[in-house]
XYZ file of C-alpha atoms in Angstrom:
320
model
C 142.880 203.042 129.848
C 143.050 204.091 125.783
C 139.370 205.397 125.008
C 138.199 208.945 124.030
C 135.042 210.690 125.952
C 131.950 210.264 124.111
C 131.524 213.659 122.507
C 134.876 213.540 121.082
C 134.547 209.787 119.852
C 134.564 209.215 115.793
C 131.186 206.670 115.148
C 132.012 203.421 113.660
C 128.297 202.962 111.943
C 125.906 200.191 112.091
C 126.218 199.754 108.153
C 129.938 199.671 108.426
C 130.025 197.325 111.214
C 127.628 195.341 109.781
C 129.081 195.019 106.278
C 132.522 193.940 108.048
C 130.970 191.196 110.130
C 129.187 189.598 107.428
C 132.223 189.989 105.220
C 134.208 188.084 107.906
C 131.338 185.603 108.292
C 131.406 184.861 104.793
C 135.182 184.616 104.684
C 134.933 181.574 107.301
C 131.864 180.071 105.759
C 133.504 179.927 102.015
C 136.751 178.508 103.869
C 134.720 176.058 105.243
C 132.801 174.846 102.353
C 135.816 174.791 100.581
C 137.568 172.315 102.869
C 134.409 170.244 102.822
C 134.416 170.129 99.259
C 138.050 169.015 99.327
C 137.721 166.357 101.713
C 134.634 165.160 99.490
C 136.975 164.841 96.707
C 140.015 163.593 98.572
C 137.747 160.565 99.926
C 136.022 159.692 96.511
C 138.765 159.973 94.190
C 140.868 156.746 92.876
C 144.724 157.447 92.844
C 147.749 155.747 90.608
C 150.757 154.580 91.982
C 153.697 152.274 91.207
C 153.653 149.103 93.325
C 156.426 146.395 94.077
C 154.455 142.830 93.940
C 155.740 139.361 93.800
C 155.842 137.942 90.499
C 153.988 134.621 91.357
C 150.956 136.535 92.393
C 150.991 134.986 95.820
C 150.045 136.941 98.955
C 149.506 140.037 97.516
C 147.151 141.234 100.000
C 150.261 141.724 102.376
C 153.183 141.370 100.171
C 152.887 144.635 98.512
C 154.339 147.995 99.024
C 154.177 151.371 97.223
C 157.440 153.118 95.897
C 158.262 156.312 98.278
C 159.696 159.475 97.544
C 162.179 161.485 99.946
C 163.032 165.287 100.074
C 166.259 166.111 99.247
C 167.724 165.757 102.476
C 166.166 162.618 102.969
C 164.587 163.447 106.100
C 160.775 162.154 105.272
C 159.934 159.235 103.406
C 156.275 159.406 101.713
C 154.027 157.312 99.733
C 153.906 158.679 96.368
C 150.513 158.644 94.133
C 148.832 160.678 91.638
C 145.717 161.943 90.497
C 145.697 161.273 86.675
C 147.969 159.161 84.594
C 149.332 162.045 83.069
C 150.919 162.909 86.607
C 151.785 159.037 86.936
C 153.621 158.866 83.820
C 155.587 162.360 83.859
C 156.960 161.348 87.357
C 160.291 161.615 88.041
C 160.098 158.840 90.768
C 158.962 156.404 88.035
C 160.927 152.823 88.961
C 163.050 151.577 86.110
C 163.916 148.254 87.460
C 162.610 145.906 90.026
C 164.410 143.302 92.294
C 164.543 139.236 91.214
C 161.370 137.577 91.564
C 159.174 140.788 91.771
C 157.538 143.327 89.421
C 156.516 146.578 89.204
C 152.982 147.460 88.325
C 151.259 150.455 88.161
C 147.963 150.394 89.760
C 144.712 152.543 90.918
C 143.315 152.510 94.435
C 140.925 154.229 96.314
C 141.167 156.409 99.527
C 140.120 153.756 101.638
C 143.107 151.483 100.509
C 145.419 154.174 100.821
C 144.385 155.156 104.543
C 144.552 151.495 105.282
C 148.522 151.491 104.157
C 149.259 154.637 105.914
C 147.772 153.516 108.859
C 149.451 149.947 109.034
C 152.972 150.951 107.807
C 155.718 151.420 110.050
C 155.575 155.104 111.300
C 159.325 154.935 111.648
C 159.832 154.146 107.976
C 156.880 156.310 106.360
C 155.537 159.699 107.731
C 152.722 160.010 104.944
C 151.215 159.980 102.153
C 152.250 162.351 99.314
C 149.884 163.302 96.015
C 151.208 164.627 92.985
C 154.251 165.459 94.404
C 155.806 167.104 91.538
C 153.108 169.361 91.199
C 150.326 169.741 94.057
C 152.756 168.282 96.948
C 149.980 167.629 99.134
C 150.860 166.002 102.030
C 148.465 163.785 103.985
C 149.751 163.020 107.414
C 148.723 160.255 109.783
C 147.061 163.301 112.101
C 145.494 164.240 109.179
C 144.130 160.913 108.746
C 142.318 160.839 111.873
C 141.036 164.292 112.235
C 139.240 163.336 108.451
C 137.918 160.497 109.468
C 136.284 161.964 113.116
C 134.739 164.794 110.925
C 133.385 162.786 107.896
C 131.856 159.962 110.344
C 130.354 161.466 113.297
C 126.479 161.833 112.885
C 123.684 160.303 111.203
C 124.036 158.013 107.846
C 127.915 159.338 107.681
C 129.310 155.893 106.641
C 131.101 155.891 103.427
C 134.345 156.454 105.296
C 134.559 154.507 108.652
C 136.261 151.521 106.771
C 139.144 154.422 106.671
C 139.155 155.275 110.099
C 142.714 154.074 111.404
C 141.348 152.649 114.799
C 138.545 150.545 112.892
C 141.253 149.326 110.380
C 143.441 148.405 113.587
C 140.524 146.783 115.325
C 140.262 144.443 112.011
C 143.562 143.975 111.737
C 143.876 142.927 115.184
C 141.074 140.281 115.500
C 142.592 138.540 112.337
C 145.820 138.087 114.747
C 143.895 137.159 117.567
C 141.741 134.708 116.115
C 144.847 132.826 114.483
C 146.936 133.087 117.705
C 147.242 129.927 119.837
C 149.131 130.997 122.936
C 147.173 132.423 126.087
C 149.367 134.953 126.838
C 149.695 136.498 123.603
C 145.671 136.439 122.649
C 145.514 138.239 125.927
C 148.241 141.185 124.613
C 146.514 141.175 121.199
C 142.974 141.586 122.461
C 144.478 144.547 124.823
C 145.426 146.326 121.457
C 141.685 145.397 120.395
C 140.285 147.184 123.818
C 142.869 150.202 123.327
C 141.795 150.377 119.379
C 138.043 150.487 120.669
C 138.620 153.969 122.672
C 139.356 155.644 119.567
C 136.987 154.106 116.984
C 133.984 155.340 115.295
C 131.566 152.623 115.384
C 127.930 152.851 113.570
C 124.820 151.768 115.333
C 121.371 150.992 113.417
C 118.426 153.070 114.954
C 114.773 154.053 114.139
C 113.664 157.612 114.448
C 110.635 159.317 113.880
C 110.469 161.296 110.549
C 108.889 164.267 112.305
C 111.854 164.639 114.610
C 114.525 164.859 111.551
C 115.603 167.849 109.597
C 117.746 167.980 106.324
C 120.151 170.877 106.378
C 122.930 171.038 103.213
C 122.427 167.405 102.251
C 122.835 166.261 106.225
C 120.258 164.596 108.367
C 119.950 165.784 111.876
C 117.847 164.691 114.955
C 115.702 168.251 115.652
C 114.567 167.374 119.211
C 117.352 165.951 121.529
C 115.020 164.063 123.560
C 113.640 162.008 120.922
C 113.073 158.247 121.471
C 115.643 156.287 119.511
C 114.836 152.516 118.716
C 117.968 150.612 118.318
C 117.934 147.426 116.340
C 118.989 144.950 118.790
C 120.098 140.978 117.918
C 119.174 138.272 120.519
C 121.682 135.115 120.933
C 121.233 132.005 122.673
C 124.772 131.982 123.841
C 123.929 135.294 125.986
C 120.420 133.354 127.296
C 117.037 132.931 125.473
C 116.155 136.776 125.408
C 119.505 138.035 125.607
C 119.919 141.674 123.895
C 122.782 142.239 121.393
C 123.828 145.673 120.483
C 125.363 145.528 116.985
C 127.910 148.110 116.089
C 130.042 148.184 112.757
C 133.161 149.747 111.610
C 132.893 149.732 107.826
C 130.216 149.998 105.249
C 130.801 146.262 104.152
C 129.746 145.213 107.920
C 126.835 147.135 108.009
C 125.329 145.457 104.807
C 125.800 142.404 106.167
C 122.974 142.833 108.713
C 119.826 142.133 106.556
C 117.123 144.384 106.437
C 118.583 147.039 108.702
C 117.451 149.738 106.611
C 113.550 148.651 106.853
C 111.452 151.488 108.080
C 107.592 152.363 108.162
C 105.050 154.892 107.802
C 106.172 156.774 110.973
C 109.780 155.709 111.212
C 113.026 156.174 109.345
C 115.950 153.962 109.567
C 119.182 155.386 109.959
C 123.144 154.822 111.168
C 124.570 156.718 113.813
C 128.101 156.925 114.222
C 130.180 158.033 117.493
C 132.858 156.899 119.660
C 131.757 153.912 121.857
C 131.527 156.044 124.933
C 128.808 158.011 123.638
C 127.051 155.158 122.538
C 126.858 153.284 125.813
C 126.067 156.402 127.550
C 122.754 156.475 125.364
C 122.390 152.879 126.016
C 122.685 153.666 129.621
C 120.256 156.107 129.920
C 117.048 153.977 128.097
C 118.219 150.540 126.571
C 118.226 147.319 128.507
C 121.045 144.931 127.042
C 123.346 142.226 127.863
C 126.478 142.847 125.521
C 127.474 144.484 122.401
C 129.046 142.665 119.195
C 131.299 144.517 117.002
C 130.587 143.736 113.333
C 128.272 140.822 114.848
C 128.116 138.981 111.193
C 131.836 139.280 110.490
C 134.232 139.761 113.048
C 131.694 139.080 115.863
C 133.621 140.854 118.808
C 131.373 140.339 121.675
C 131.839 142.545 124.580
C 129.753 141.948 127.817
C 128.854 144.154 130.002
C 131.566 142.536 132.588
C 134.176 143.440 129.669
C 132.707 147.306 129.368
C 132.907 147.432 133.466
C 136.622 146.673 133.345
C 137.646 148.844 130.492
C 135.998 151.678 132.760
C 132.895 152.309 130.268
C 130.226 151.047 132.832
C 129.813 151.024 136.967
C 129.799 147.827 138.264
C 126.045 146.404 138.968
C 125.217 146.460 142.647
């Protein structure tokens, strides 16, 4: 064992230890603060890029594509976007011509749009997004997109980026396909993809919390007491019985805003949105709330999952 007898040991003074420990802590804190600030800028910024569109302007929502860029070895392919018009105009990747019936347009988009583009793009053809490829050369991968969404959405009143969460995007896209599909076998397969996406989704639930049980730190709201009683804004539905309790869950800020008066509050309680995964929500519901079903985006998509379906998915035990 490598040690010295106490009488021969050189003391590391308390002051030196405290100073070195404080310096290390500060370095970690500064790094965290810097990354948080970067994510805020990343998700709130608007971006510029060149897009290939049909000249007739029809079906633009689905018939569009960003121009991409690859390294010299051609091993990767990235959607290329820029943070300023100067970056865009000086791009070495500026397209000069377009195909017949198509046109090249410079467009401005937000982070949510880019997140959707990367999520739905073929992973065999698009590897990620590169921001300012000829200067900053910052690459946003699919994995980082998932990590960012999980980091930014979990907690209380953190719903601005819900719509950019990859699994949430898949839920809404698959639901569109499900509604338009007539073949029962195909519908069953599409619905299985919706359930698969739900396992990875971030969902917001409207709750009421006593104001005295809330604390705010660094601009974020927390529940001080983990045993605090949470009142969930339930919906009723004649389709599930005269007094059926339906738990509303939302995949985006736009869907949340369809719930009229969700943010109503009184002198004692404050209305908040709690964002987490489906399993966490259901654990809380099983521990205290009687409910008959959950509804994903009840006023838009209205994906209803009964207790029977939730049991089949493994989220709930069979009732005796």
